[in-house]
Tab-separated table of C-alpha atoms in Angstrom:
chain	number	residue	atom	x	y	z
A	342	UNK	CA	-0.453	8.340	-22.688
A	343	UNK	CA	1.025	10.575	-20.074
A	344	UNK	CA	0.901	7.836	-17.309
A	345	UNK	CA	2.860	5.366	-19.620
A	346	UNK	CA	5.502	8.306	-20.275
A	347	UNK	CA	5.787	8.797	-16.396
A	348	UNK	CA	6.343	5.023	-15.891
A	349	UNK	CA	8.929	4.814	-18.379
A	350	UNK	CA	10.593	8.055	-17.040
A	351	UNK	CA	10.539	6.511	-13.405
A	352	UNK	CA	11.689	3.062	-14.658
A	353	UNK	CA	14.743	4.787	-16.151
A	354	UNK	CA	15.454	6.581	-12.946
A	355	UNK	CA	15.076	3.405	-10.919
A	356	UNK	CA	17.646	1.452	-13.231
A	357	UNK	CA	20.085	4.364	-13.083
A	358	UNK	CA	19.920	4.382	-9.198
A	359	UNK	CA	20.207	0.751	-8.923
A	360	UNK	CA	23.295	0.594	-10.853
A	361	UNK	CA	24.952	2.541	-8.050
A	362	UNK	CA	24.079	-0.116	-5.383
A	363	UNK	CA	27.632	-1.215	-4.849
A	364	UNK	CA	28.184	-3.631	-1.943
A	365	UNK	CA	24.731	-2.720	-0.201
A	366	UNK	CA	22.282	-5.524	-0.073
A	367	UNK	CA	19.054	-5.001	-2.233
A	368	UNK	CA	16.745	-5.067	0.950
A	369	UNK	CA	18.932	-2.207	2.534
A	370	UNK	CA	19.540	-0.209	-0.564
A	371	UNK	CA	15.880	1.525	-0.319
A	372	UNK	CA	17.060	3.120	3.161
A	373	UNK	CA	19.624	5.052	1.338
A	374	UNK	CA	17.908	5.907	-1.708
A	375	UNK	CA	14.350	6.891	-0.537
A	376	UNK	CA	15.539	9.446	2.069
A	377	UNK	CA	17.577	11.122	-0.747
A	378	UNK	CA	14.333	11.580	-2.708
A	379	UNK	CA	12.633	12.819	0.571
A	380	UNK	CA	15.467	15.204	1.146
A	381	UNK	CA	15.171	16.735	-2.340
A	382	UNK	CA	11.294	17.003	-1.854
A	383	UNK	CA	11.979	19.013	1.396
A	384	UNK	CA	14.362	21.258	-0.270
A	385	UNK	CA	12.135	21.980	-3.154
A	386	UNK	CA	9.134	22.838	-1.016
A	387	UNK	CA	11.304	24.973	1.147
A	388	UNK	CA	12.712	26.786	-1.995
A	389	UNK	CA	9.536	27.313	-3.641
A	390	UNK	CA	8.102	28.955	-0.610
A	391	UNK	CA	11.106	31.074	-0.300
A	392	UNK	CA	11.013	32.344	-3.845
A	393	UNK	CA	7.303	32.883	-3.087
A	394	UNK	CA	8.124	35.199	-0.256
A	395	UNK	CA	10.780	36.899	-2.180
A	396	UNK	CA	8.304	37.854	-4.801
A	397	UNK	CA	5.617	38.955	-2.110
A	398	UNK	CA	8.001	41.306	-0.348
A	399	UNK	CA	9.041	43.077	-3.562
A	400	UNK	CA	5.292	43.235	-4.859
A	401	UNK	CA	3.563	46.553	-4.348
A	402	UNK	CA	0.247	44.792	-4.573
A	403	UNK	CA	1.146	42.319	-1.792
A	404	UNK	CA	0.467	42.719	1.984
A	405	UNK	CA	4.023	41.858	2.673
A	406	UNK	CA	5.436	44.616	0.462
A	407	UNK	CA	8.200	46.590	1.925
A	408	UNK	CA	11.309	48.403	0.303
A	409	UNK	CA	13.364	48.083	3.490
A	410	UNK	CA	15.680	45.162	2.688
A	411	UNK	CA	16.337	44.337	6.316
A	412	UNK	CA	12.754	43.864	6.713
A	413	UNK	CA	12.466	42.052	3.552
A	414	UNK	CA	14.922	39.483	4.929
A	415	UNK	CA	13.307	39.250	8.278
A	416	UNK	CA	10.052	38.254	6.512
A	417	UNK	CA	11.701	35.617	4.186
A	418	UNK	CA	13.764	34.085	7.114
A	419	UNK	CA	10.827	33.968	9.553
A	420	UNK	CA	10.134	30.214	10.124
A	421	UNK	CA	6.320	30.788	10.785
A	422	UNK	CA	5.919	31.846	7.154
A	423	UNK	CA	6.870	28.371	6.109
A	424	UNK	CA	5.121	26.307	8.800
A	425	UNK	CA	1.848	28.243	8.103
A	426	UNK	CA	1.987	26.592	4.600
A	427	UNK	CA	2.970	23.180	5.893
A	428	UNK	CA	6.455	23.467	4.622
A	429	UNK	CA	9.462	22.199	6.759
A	430	UNK	CA	12.523	24.588	7.243
A	431	UNK	CA	15.623	23.394	5.380
A	432	UNK	CA	18.880	25.003	6.664
A	433	UNK	CA	21.351	26.065	4.069
A	434	UNK	CA	23.760	23.083	4.660
A	435	UNK	CA	20.712	20.793	4.119
A	436	UNK	CA	19.437	22.407	0.760
A	437	UNK	CA	19.704	20.528	-2.279
A	438	UNK	CA	21.849	23.106	-3.958
A	439	UNK	CA	24.350	22.718	-1.128
A	440	UNK	CA	24.222	18.817	-1.491
A	441	UNK	CA	24.555	18.978	-5.224
A	442	UNK	CA	27.520	21.265	-5.161
A	443	UNK	CA	29.369	19.110	-2.956
A	444	UNK	CA	28.312	15.833	-4.306
A	445	UNK	CA	31.820	14.888	-5.455
A	446	UNK	CA	33.578	15.833	-2.327
A	447	UNK	CA	35.287	12.960	-0.324
A	448	UNK	CA	33.106	13.842	2.740
A	449	UNK	CA	29.759	13.785	0.989
A	450	UNK	CA	28.532	10.982	3.315
A	451	UNK	CA	29.149	13.049	6.385
A	452	UNK	CA	27.582	16.065	4.675
A	453	UNK	CA	24.379	13.958	4.104
A	454	UNK	CA	24.200	12.766	7.583
A	455	UNK	CA	24.616	16.173	8.782
A	456	UNK	CA	21.882	17.389	6.528
A	457	UNK	CA	19.467	14.865	7.846
A	458	UNK	CA	20.523	15.948	11.386
A	459	UNK	CA	20.074	19.561	10.854
A	460	UNK	CA	16.658	19.236	9.243
A	461	UNK	CA	15.358	17.244	12.276
A	462	UNK	CA	16.942	19.894	14.567
A	463	UNK	CA	14.851	22.577	12.789
A	464	UNK	CA	11.549	20.498	12.614
A	465	UNK	CA	11.105	18.328	15.691
A	466	UNK	CA	8.024	16.791	14.166
A	467	UNK	CA	10.425	15.149	11.676
A	468	UNK	CA	12.280	13.493	14.538
A	469	UNK	CA	13.491	9.855	13.756
A	470	UNK	CA	12.496	10.120	10.042
A	471	UNK	CA	15.673	11.121	8.554
A	472	UNK	CA	18.419	8.553	9.005
A	473	UNK	CA	21.970	9.163	9.750
A	474	UNK	CA	23.293	6.071	7.917
A	475	UNK	CA	25.537	7.219	5.000
A	476	UNK	CA	28.817	7.766	6.761
A	477	UNK	CA	28.774	4.186	8.234
A	478	UNK	CA	27.663	2.508	4.993
A	479	UNK	CA	29.585	0.595	2.575
A	480	UNK	CA	28.267	2.727	-0.337
A	481	UNK	CA	31.305	4.219	-2.252
A	482	UNK	CA	31.329	8.004	-2.189
A	483	UNK	CA	31.210	8.063	-6.036
A	484	UNK	CA	28.152	6.008	-5.891
A	485	UNK	CA	26.358	8.416	-3.728
A	486	UNK	CA	27.587	11.248	-6.035
A	487	UNK	CA	25.763	9.275	-8.823
A	488	UNK	CA	22.642	9.025	-6.876
A	489	UNK	CA	22.696	12.769	-6.044
A	490	UNK	CA	23.030	13.497	-9.934
A	491	UNK	CA	20.073	11.205	-10.694
A	492	UNK	CA	17.789	13.081	-8.396
A	493	UNK	CA	19.267	16.638	-9.720
A	494	UNK	CA	17.695	16.221	-13.101
A	495	UNK	CA	15.657	19.132	-14.329
A	496	UNK	CA	12.382	17.356	-13.858
A	497	UNK	CA	13.091	17.616	-10.103
A	498	UNK	CA	14.046	21.297	-10.008
A	499	UNK	CA	12.265	23.464	-7.608
A	500	UNK	CA	11.546	25.710	-10.449
A	501	UNK	CA	9.568	23.162	-12.346
A	502	UNK	CA	5.952	23.588	-11.326
A	503	UNK	CA	5.305	19.757	-11.245
A	504	UNK	CA	8.573	18.691	-9.309
A	505	UNK	CA	6.884	18.065	-6.036
A	506	UNK	CA	4.216	15.886	-7.494
A	507	UNK	CA	6.854	14.013	-9.733
A	508	UNK	CA	8.872	13.373	-6.560
A	509	UNK	CA	5.940	11.887	-4.884
A	510	UNK	CA	5.221	9.550	-7.804
A	511	UNK	CA	8.920	8.746	-8.043
A	512	UNK	CA	9.097	7.781	-4.502
A	513	UNK	CA	6.111	5.373	-4.589
A	514	UNK	CA	7.373	3.743	-7.843
A	515	UNK	CA	10.895	3.232	-6.300
A	516	UNK	CA	9.110	1.553	-3.259
A	517	UNK	CA	7.161	-0.829	-5.553
A	518	UNK	CA	10.378	-1.614	-7.621
A	519	UNK	CA	12.278	-2.174	-4.341
A	520	UNK	CA	9.533	-4.545	-3.129
A	521	UNK	CA	9.333	-6.393	-6.419
A	522	UNK	CA	13.049	-6.863	-6.433
A	523	UNK	CA	13.121	-8.164	-2.741
A	524	UNK	CA	10.346	-10.808	-3.126
A	525	UNK	CA	9.121	-12.051	0.233
A	526	UNK	CA	10.725	-9.212	2.183
A	527	UNK	CA	9.244	-6.617	-0.203
A	528	UNK	CA	5.810	-7.647	0.861
A	529	UNK	CA	6.498	-6.578	4.315
A	530	UNK	CA	6.235	-3.016	3.588
A	531	UNK	CA	4.328	-2.747	0.170
A	532	UNK	CA	0.939	-3.933	-1.127
A	533	UNK	CA	0.676	-4.052	-4.912
A	534	UNK	CA	-1.178	-0.999	-6.320
A	535	UNK	CA	-4.001	-2.890	-7.962
A	536	UNK	CA	-5.001	-4.545	-4.580
A	537	UNK	CA	-4.830	-1.323	-2.888
A	538	UNK	CA	-6.980	0.282	-5.619
A	539	UNK	CA	-9.445	-2.349	-5.512
A	540	UNK	CA	-9.917	-2.117	-1.610
A	541	UNK	CA	-10.141	1.535	-1.815
A	542	UNK	CA	-12.633	1.476	-4.796
A	543	UNK	CA	-14.840	-1.025	-2.949
A	544	UNK	CA	-14.743	0.761	0.551
A	545	UNK	CA	-15.167	4.353	-0.952
A	546	UNK	CA	-13.381	6.410	1.621
A	547	UNK	CA	-15.091	9.679	1.085
A	548	UNK	CA	-14.785	11.328	4.587
A	549	UNK	CA	-14.107	10.488	8.128
A	550	UNK	CA	-11.353	8.413	9.727
A	551	UNK	CA	-9.193	5.760	7.778
A	552	UNK	CA	-7.254	3.381	9.907
A	553	UNK	CA	-4.485	0.928	8.864
A	554	UNK	CA	-2.905	-1.147	11.707
A	555	UNK	CA	-0.400	-2.719	9.311
A	556	UNK	CA	0.257	0.331	7.293
A	557	UNK	CA	3.626	-0.347	5.686
A	558	UNK	CA	4.731	2.375	3.477
A	559	UNK	CA	1.309	4.107	3.633
A	560	UNK	CA	-0.044	3.200	0.313
A	561	UNK	CA	-3.679	2.630	1.511
A	562	UNK	CA	-3.639	6.347	2.868
A	563	UNK	CA	-2.300	7.758	-0.401
A	564	UNK	CA	-4.793	5.981	-2.684
A	565	UNK	CA	-7.720	6.794	-0.108
A	566	UNK	CA	-6.773	10.471	-0.279
A	567	UNK	CA	-6.737	10.236	-4.192
A	568	UNK	CA	-10.112	8.609	-4.161
A	569	UNK	CA	-11.978	10.990	-1.899
A	570	UNK	CA	-13.341	14.013	-3.977
A	571	UNK	CA	-13.236	16.254	-0.967
A	572	UNK	CA	-9.447	16.827	-0.313
A	573	UNK	CA	-8.656	16.834	3.324
A	574	UNK	CA	-11.794	15.320	4.370
A	575	UNK	CA	-10.138	12.178	5.465
A	576	UNK	CA	-7.918	11.715	8.615
A	577	UNK	CA	-5.400	9.011	8.548
A	578	UNK	CA	-4.160	6.757	11.541
A	579	UNK	CA	-1.727	3.886	11.116
A	580	UNK	CA	0.577	1.483	13.021
A	581	UNK	CA	3.681	-0.463	12.095
A	582	UNK	CA	5.928	-2.579	14.068
A	583	UNK	CA	9.206	-2.133	12.012
A	584	UNK	CA	11.048	1.277	12.761
A	585	UNK	CA	12.530	1.458	9.229
A	586	UNK	CA	9.215	0.889	7.575
A	587	UNK	CA	7.436	3.469	9.828
A	588	UNK	CA	10.209	5.993	8.518
A	589	UNK	CA	9.372	5.007	4.946
A	590	UNK	CA	5.523	5.368	5.403
A	591	UNK	CA	5.946	8.615	7.091
A	592	UNK	CA	7.891	9.989	4.213
A	593	UNK	CA	5.784	8.554	1.652
A	594	UNK	CA	2.607	10.348	3.091
A	595	UNK	CA	4.297	13.550	3.522
A	596	UNK	CA	5.576	13.455	-0.017
A	597	UNK	CA	1.832	13.218	-1.018
A	598	UNK	CA	0.775	16.169	1.172
A	599	UNK	CA	-0.944	13.953	3.707
A	600	UNK	CA	-0.547	14.265	7.540
A	601	UNK	CA	-1.063	10.821	8.768
A	602	UNK	CA	-0.483	9.876	12.432
A	603	UNK	CA	1.621	6.716	12.070
A	604	UNK	CA	2.770	5.062	15.311
A	605	UNK	CA	5.367	2.390	16.092
A	606	UNK	CA	4.428	-0.854	17.803
A	607	UNK	CA	2.988	-4.312	17.368
A	608	UNK	CA	-0.787	-3.722	16.699
A	609	UNK	CA	-2.017	-7.121	18.242
A	610	UNK	CA	0.206	-7.000	21.261
A	611	UNK	CA	0.642	-3.293	21.730
A	612	UNK	CA	-2.317	-1.370	20.243
A	613	UNK	CA	-1.328	2.334	20.015
A	614	UNK	CA	-4.937	3.510	19.269
A	615	UNK	CA	-6.925	1.769	21.789
A	616	UNK	CA	-9.670	4.199	21.866
A	617	UNK	CA	-9.808	4.778	18.133
A	618	UNK	CA	-13.165	3.955	16.247
A	619	UNK	CA	-12.780	4.434	12.472
A	620	UNK	CA	-15.140	4.818	9.528
A	621	UNK	CA	-12.862	2.576	7.271
A	622	UNK	CA	-10.252	-0.042	8.364
A	623	UNK	CA	-8.175	-1.025	5.351
A	624	UNK	CA	-5.138	-3.260	5.668
A	625	UNK	CA	-3.077	-5.971	4.093
A	626	UNK	CA	-1.857	-7.585	7.484
A	627	UNK	CA	0.841	-10.241	7.724
A	628	UNK	CA	-1.134	-13.431	7.463
A	629	UNK	CA	-0.558	-16.884	8.772
A	630	UNK	CA	1.702	-15.694	11.504
A	631	UNK	CA	2.691	-18.324	14.012
A	632	UNK	CA	3.692	-18.027	17.478
A	633	UNK	CA	2.685	-14.358	17.542
A	634	UNK	CA	2.027	-14.005	21.293
A	635	UNK	CA	-1.388	-15.166	21.794
A	636	UNK	CA	-0.682	-15.902	25.378
A	637	UNK	CA	0.135	-12.224	25.997
A	638	UNK	CA	-3.499	-11.132	25.252
A	639	UNK	CA	-5.514	-10.527	28.285
A	640	UNK	CA	-8.738	-12.636	28.700
A	641	UNK	CA	-10.682	-9.427	29.225
A	642	UNK	CA	-9.319	-7.863	26.112
A	643	UNK	CA	-11.963	-5.665	24.807
A	644	UNK	CA	-11.350	-6.593	21.162
A	645	UNK	CA	-11.921	-10.365	21.828
A	646	UNK	CA	-15.254	-11.881	20.478
A	647	UNK	CA	-13.782	-15.592	20.847
A	648	UNK	CA	-10.589	-17.419	22.004
A	649	UNK	CA	-7.236	-16.729	20.143
A	650	UNK	CA	-4.647	-19.303	19.162
A	651	UNK	CA	-0.948	-19.117	18.678
A	652	UNK	CA	-1.011	-21.215	15.530
A	653	UNK	CA	-2.296	-18.374	13.446
A	654	UNK	CA	-2.891	-14.642	14.045
A	655	UNK	CA	-5.432	-14.193	11.083
A	656	UNK	CA	-8.470	-14.216	13.227
A	657	UNK	CA	-6.924	-11.832	16.085
A	658	UNK	CA	-6.369	-9.485	13.115
A	659	UNK	CA	-10.073	-9.684	12.175
A	660	UNK	CA	-10.952	-9.148	15.923
A	661	UNK	CA	-8.714	-6.096	15.754
A	662	UNK	CA	-10.359	-4.714	12.737
A	663	UNK	CA	-13.808	-5.116	13.888
A	664	UNK	CA	-13.124	-3.568	17.212
A	665	UNK	CA	-11.739	-0.438	15.538
A	666	UNK	CA	-14.869	0.176	13.445
A	667	UNK	CA	-17.418	2.610	14.541
A	668	UNK	CA	-21.210	1.963	14.557
A	669	UNK	CA	-21.420	2.295	10.650
A	670	UNK	CA	-17.823	1.630	9.615
A	671	UNK	CA	-16.416	-1.182	7.309
A	672	UNK	CA	-13.372	-3.000	7.201
A	673	UNK	CA	-11.714	-4.348	3.953
A	674	UNK	CA	-8.605	-6.387	4.107
A	675	UNK	CA	-6.413	-8.931	2.581
A	676	UNK	CA	-6.399	-12.513	4.082
A	677	UNK	CA	-5.024	-15.923	3.491
A	678	UNK	CA	-7.308	-18.190	1.633
A	679	UNK	CA	-7.170	-20.740	4.648
A	680	UNK	CA	-8.980	-18.293	6.804
A	681	UNK	CA	-12.257	-18.963	4.683
A	682	UNK	CA	-12.268	-22.585	5.506
A	683	UNK	CA	-10.150	-23.332	8.470
A	684	UNK	CA	-11.325	-25.942	10.940
A	685	UNK	CA	-8.976	-24.952	13.842
A	686	UNK	CA	-11.320	-24.792	16.850
A	687	UNK	CA	-10.595	-21.236	17.926
A	688	UNK	CA	-10.499	-19.792	14.434
A	689	UNK	CA	-13.696	-21.520	13.241
A	690	UNK	CA	-15.475	-20.344	16.367
A	691	UNK	CA	-14.683	-16.582	15.588
A	692	UNK	CA	-15.797	-17.237	11.870
A	693	UNK	CA	-18.972	-18.652	13.064
A	694	UNK	CA	-19.526	-15.686	15.427
A	695	UNK	CA	-18.805	-13.124	12.534
A	696	UNK	CA	-21.178	-14.910	10.242
A	697	UNK	CA	-23.988	-15.562	12.737
A	698	UNK	CA	-23.979	-12.013	14.088
A	699	UNK	CA	-23.949	-10.469	10.680
A	700	UNK	CA	-20.754	-8.805	10.287
A	701	UNK	CA	-19.271	-10.429	7.244
A	702	UNK	CA	-20.553	-8.428	4.220
A	703	UNK	CA	-18.359	-9.712	1.296
A	704	UNK	CA	-15.765	-12.211	0.367
A	705	UNK	CA	-13.564	-11.924	-2.708
A	706	UNK	CA	-11.455	-14.778	-4.027
A	707	UNK	CA	-8.517	-13.202	-5.881
A	708	UNK	CA	-6.393	-14.579	-8.716
A	709	UNK	CA	-3.029	-16.162	-8.096
A	710	UNK	CA	0.380	-14.219	-8.384
A	711	UNK	CA	-0.937	-10.754	-7.470
A	712	UNK	CA	1.469	-10.474	-4.521
A	713	UNK	CA	5.243	-10.438	-4.116
A	714	UNK	CA	5.127	-12.617	-0.898
A	715	UNK	CA	3.423	-15.531	-2.426
A	716	UNK	CA	2.204	-16.944	-5.640
A	717	UNK	CA	-0.472	-18.478	-3.672
A	718	UNK	CA	-3.954	-16.745	-4.158
A	719	UNK	CA	-5.432	-14.846	-1.380
A	720	UNK	CA	-8.597	-13.188	-0.692
A	721	UNK	CA	-10.501	-10.078	0.478
A	722	UNK	CA	-12.740	-9.909	3.537
A	723	UNK	CA	-15.022	-7.148	4.216
A	724	UNK	CA	-16.743	-6.802	7.704
A	725	UNK	CA	-19.383	-4.193	8.205
A	726	UNK	CA	-21.400	-2.510	10.861
A	727	UNK	CA	-23.833	-0.759	8.533
A	728	UNK	CA	-25.674	-3.957	7.476
A	729	UNK	CA	-29.024	-3.182	9.475
A	730	UNK	CA	-30.662	-1.143	6.729
A	731	UNK	CA	-30.113	2.454	8.294
A	732	UNK	CA	-29.093	5.491	6.067
A	733	UNK	CA	-28.162	4.902	2.443
A	734	UNK	CA	-27.385	1.279	2.858
A	735	UNK	CA	-30.053	-1.525	2.443
A	736	UNK	CA	-30.613	-4.175	5.030
A	737	UNK	CA	-28.449	-7.208	4.262
A	738	UNK	CA	-27.673	-8.543	7.674
A	739	UNK	CA	-28.856	-11.992	6.664
A	740	UNK	CA	-26.871	-12.135	3.332
A	741	UNK	CA	-23.205	-12.305	2.256
A	742	UNK	CA	-21.940	-11.395	-1.199
A	743	UNK	CA	-19.505	-13.795	-2.764
A	744	UNK	CA	-17.362	-12.703	-5.587
A	745	UNK	CA	-14.978	-15.120	-7.431
A	746	UNK	CA	-12.260	-13.115	-9.275
A	747	UNK	CA	-10.027	-15.946	-9.835
A	748	UNK	CA	-10.334	-15.622	-13.657
A	749	UNK	CA	-9.638	-11.870	-13.656
A	750	UNK	CA	-6.209	-10.009	-13.841
A	751	UNK	CA	-3.500	-9.818	-16.514
A	752	UNK	CA	0.178	-11.101	-16.503
A	753	UNK	CA	2.539	-8.257	-16.205
A	754	UNK	CA	5.614	-10.389	-15.671
A	755	UNK	CA	6.607	-13.898	-15.365
A	756	UNK	CA	5.816	-14.230	-11.822
A	757	UNK	CA	3.429	-11.335	-11.452
A	758	UNK	CA	-0.243	-10.608	-12.258
A	759	UNK	CA	-2.183	-7.380	-11.807
A	760	UNK	CA	-5.826	-6.380	-11.805
A	761	UNK	CA	-7.020	-4.056	-14.466
A	762	UNK	CA	-9.139	-0.961	-14.016
A	763	UNK	CA	-11.795	-2.770	-15.756
A	764	UNK	CA	-11.585	-5.668	-13.198
A	765	UNK	CA	-11.517	-3.215	-10.227
A	766	UNK	CA	-14.743	-1.373	-11.575
A	767	UNK	CA	-16.428	-4.798	-12.175
A	768	UNK	CA	-15.925	-5.938	-8.637
A	769	UNK	CA	-16.430	-2.538	-6.808
A	770	UNK	CA	-19.641	-1.988	-8.925
A	771	UNK	CA	-21.025	-5.251	-7.811
A	772	UNK	CA	-20.383	-4.817	-4.262
A	773	UNK	CA	-21.856	-1.319	-4.225
A	774	UNK	CA	-24.995	-2.604	-5.956
A	775	UNK	CA	-25.156	-5.080	-3.106
A	776	UNK	CA	-24.980	-2.418	-0.492
A	777	UNK	CA	-26.917	0.540	-1.437
A	778	UNK	CA	-30.603	0.904	-1.338
A	779	UNK	CA	-30.963	2.875	-4.589
A	780	UNK	CA	-29.084	0.276	-6.839
A	781	UNK	CA	-29.965	-2.891	-8.532
A	782	UNK	CA	-27.985	-6.090	-7.774
A	783	UNK	CA	-27.937	-9.094	-10.064
A	784	UNK	CA	-26.127	-12.483	-9.446
A	785	UNK	CA	-23.912	-13.679	-12.268
A	786	UNK	CA	-23.061	-17.500	-12.491
A	787	UNK	CA	-19.607	-18.144	-12.054
A	788	UNK	CA	-18.622	-14.626	-10.699
A	789	UNK	CA	-21.020	-13.401	-7.984
A	790	UNK	CA	-23.839	-14.355	-5.766
A	791	UNK	CA	-25.585	-13.138	-2.694
A	792	UNK	CA	-26.000	-16.134	-0.244
A	793	UNK	CA	-28.346	-16.220	2.770
A	794	UNK	CA	-26.694	-17.073	6.100
A	795	UNK	CA	-28.680	-20.334	6.171
A	796	UNK	CA	-26.740	-21.388	3.012
A	797	UNK	CA	-23.431	-20.669	4.745
A	798	UNK	CA	-24.210	-22.628	7.635
A	799	UNK	CA	-25.353	-25.529	5.783
A	800	UNK	CA	-21.864	-25.374	4.016
A	801	UNK	CA	-20.149	-25.579	7.493
A	802	UNK	CA	-19.574	-21.826	7.626
A	803	UNK	CA	-17.110	-22.119	4.749
A	804	UNK	CA	-16.566	-18.837	2.944
A	805	UNK	CA	-14.911	-19.983	-0.343
A	806	UNK	CA	-16.713	-17.889	-3.102
A	807	UNK	CA	-16.375	-20.705	-5.523
A	808	UNK	CA	-18.909	-22.818	-3.366
A	809	UNK	CA	-21.580	-20.320	-3.884
A	810	UNK	CA	-21.263	-18.612	-7.298
A	811	UNK	CA	-21.530	-21.829	-9.369
A	812	UNK	CA	-20.305	-22.361	-12.851
A	813	UNK	CA	-20.225	-19.812	-15.523
A	814	UNK	CA	-22.173	-20.964	-18.683
A	815	UNK	CA	-19.749	-21.567	-21.393
A	816	UNK	CA	-20.693	-22.339	-24.970
A	817	UNK	CA	-17.970	-23.765	-27.078
A	818	UNK	CA	-18.461	-21.265	-30.002
A	819	UNK	CA	-17.790	-18.349	-27.711
A	820	UNK	CA	-13.940	-19.336	-27.480
A	821	UNK	CA	-12.318	-17.999	-30.718
A	822	UNK	CA	-10.520	-20.671	-32.731
A	823	UNK	CA	-7.305	-18.941	-32.121
A	824	UNK	CA	-7.385	-18.949	-28.497
A	825	UNK	CA	-8.393	-22.817	-28.469
A	826	UNK	CA	-5.625	-23.739	-30.961
A	827	UNK	CA	-3.035	-21.554	-28.836
A	828	UNK	CA	-4.211	-23.286	-25.703
A	829	UNK	CA	-4.000	-26.789	-27.259
A	830	UNK	CA	-0.670	-26.051	-28.881
A	831	UNK	CA	0.828	-24.843	-25.533
A	832	UNK	CA	-0.521	-27.959	-23.825
A	833	UNK	CA	0.983	-30.143	-26.248
A	834	UNK	CA	4.413	-28.696	-26.198
A	835	UNK	CA	4.344	-28.979	-22.281
A	836	UNK	CA	3.616	-32.568	-22.789
A	837	UNK	CA	6.461	-32.968	-25.323
A	838	UNK	CA	8.876	-31.316	-22.792
A	839	UNK	CA	7.690	-33.748	-19.968
A	840	UNK	CA	7.971	-36.582	-22.292
A	841	UNK	CA	11.724	-35.692	-23.087
A	842	UNK	CA	12.605	-34.988	-19.415
A	843	UNK	CA	11.172	-38.540	-18.480
A	844	UNK	CA	13.122	-40.170	-21.320
A	845	UNK	CA	16.341	-38.628	-20.067
A	846	UNK	CA	15.696	-39.793	-16.610
A	847	UNK	CA	15.023	-43.299	-17.715
A	848	UNK	CA	18.025	-43.326	-20.104
A	849	UNK	CA	20.339	-42.390	-17.086
A	850	UNK	CA	18.865	-44.949	-14.928
A	851	UNK	CA	19.269	-47.646	-17.441
A	852	UNK	CA	23.026	-46.572	-17.927
A	853	UNK	CA	23.569	-47.164	-14.201
A	854	UNK	CA	22.356	-50.564	-14.462
A	855	UNK	CA	24.923	-51.524	-17.028
């Protein structure tokens, strides 16, 4: 029940903040709101550490105890005391108490830009993360004051034990809400949480290196860290080619206590991690990219296992993912459905190579309406280099697991579906049973099947799960009467509406003939 309360609280916050948008476009508004949450977070962390030091220097049982007030201040003001605890130093004119007390001043936009500047000056590792965009914006000063008031609520107070955690959850909730309101543009930086949770649950990142070369706002890293039972056992590396999105991602991971190395650049054309070999590659790349620059890929590029085409970047992304796996790594990523069956020569050749060489581990066909960017259903690919039967994994190099999840998911809005935790557990448990030596796997008609490579070749290397899993056995009596009647009634009403629409068209056409 606490989760629901949190959601309601965060939704109220988002609605309050969104009312103050003024003349700023929805797609740009996040670049003003999210840095304010981050500023509040930095200030809280600094203030909490400062209060801790103030108590330590006055506590006779503390190693830092001293009665000399000058020495006390030296300890409290020592920047190393903050950095040792991964806390960024926040100068007085950038602290939230100062911002809040000046929120209604006519120069508040200038004060905010200066606060961002001063924090970066004190903390070079934050360079480029805090934008100085308020003074040049169309946001009215009173709207900015309103935003500051929203994030000055007691729940965010540095004296509230959970304030830092609440700010992290609020930031991520806001990212998702902005993405939802922006539609196609939102999908450029945010992957719906149920998709992230599914990828992470199937990949099981416990320890090692996690790489996301299309990391957006960093959601894959956050969920991976939450999944791992051993905190700080994972290291994170990401790349993103939009400067403002890199900024959002860096803020997001820091808000969740994660130190991820996120670099700016086009992953396919300017790989910033050419030597990285990861235990897990997890990504939602921009799929179906046309004219993406294939001609700029060198013929001897070490990532290539086949030719590339400018008509689509999907299979270049796959080659990129495979290259960055270590000898026992696994990649899980979102892909357009067309990648499962494309007959474009260059793409099909790569798909055949991945199948014949035993790299494709699992294919999941997803329900429609899971993504902001498209109502068209997508799929998940899993490529693995641990299919040879070594370690805890069973030998499965001659097999591919197909999961047809098109019937899963629940409607959460008119245009949006989401996977439930039960759905996620169902799919991840099947995948784990397929992979591990000590688990028992079983085919389920209409949902999952392990197919031999020969069968995939016989189907012209097509990877559509529906081809292999068959049809679920249904008995009429298993469908409740109420459900059947509701479906039939809805269908009948839709036919009535269509009939009325056609009658109106015919009537208008006849009137035009008179």
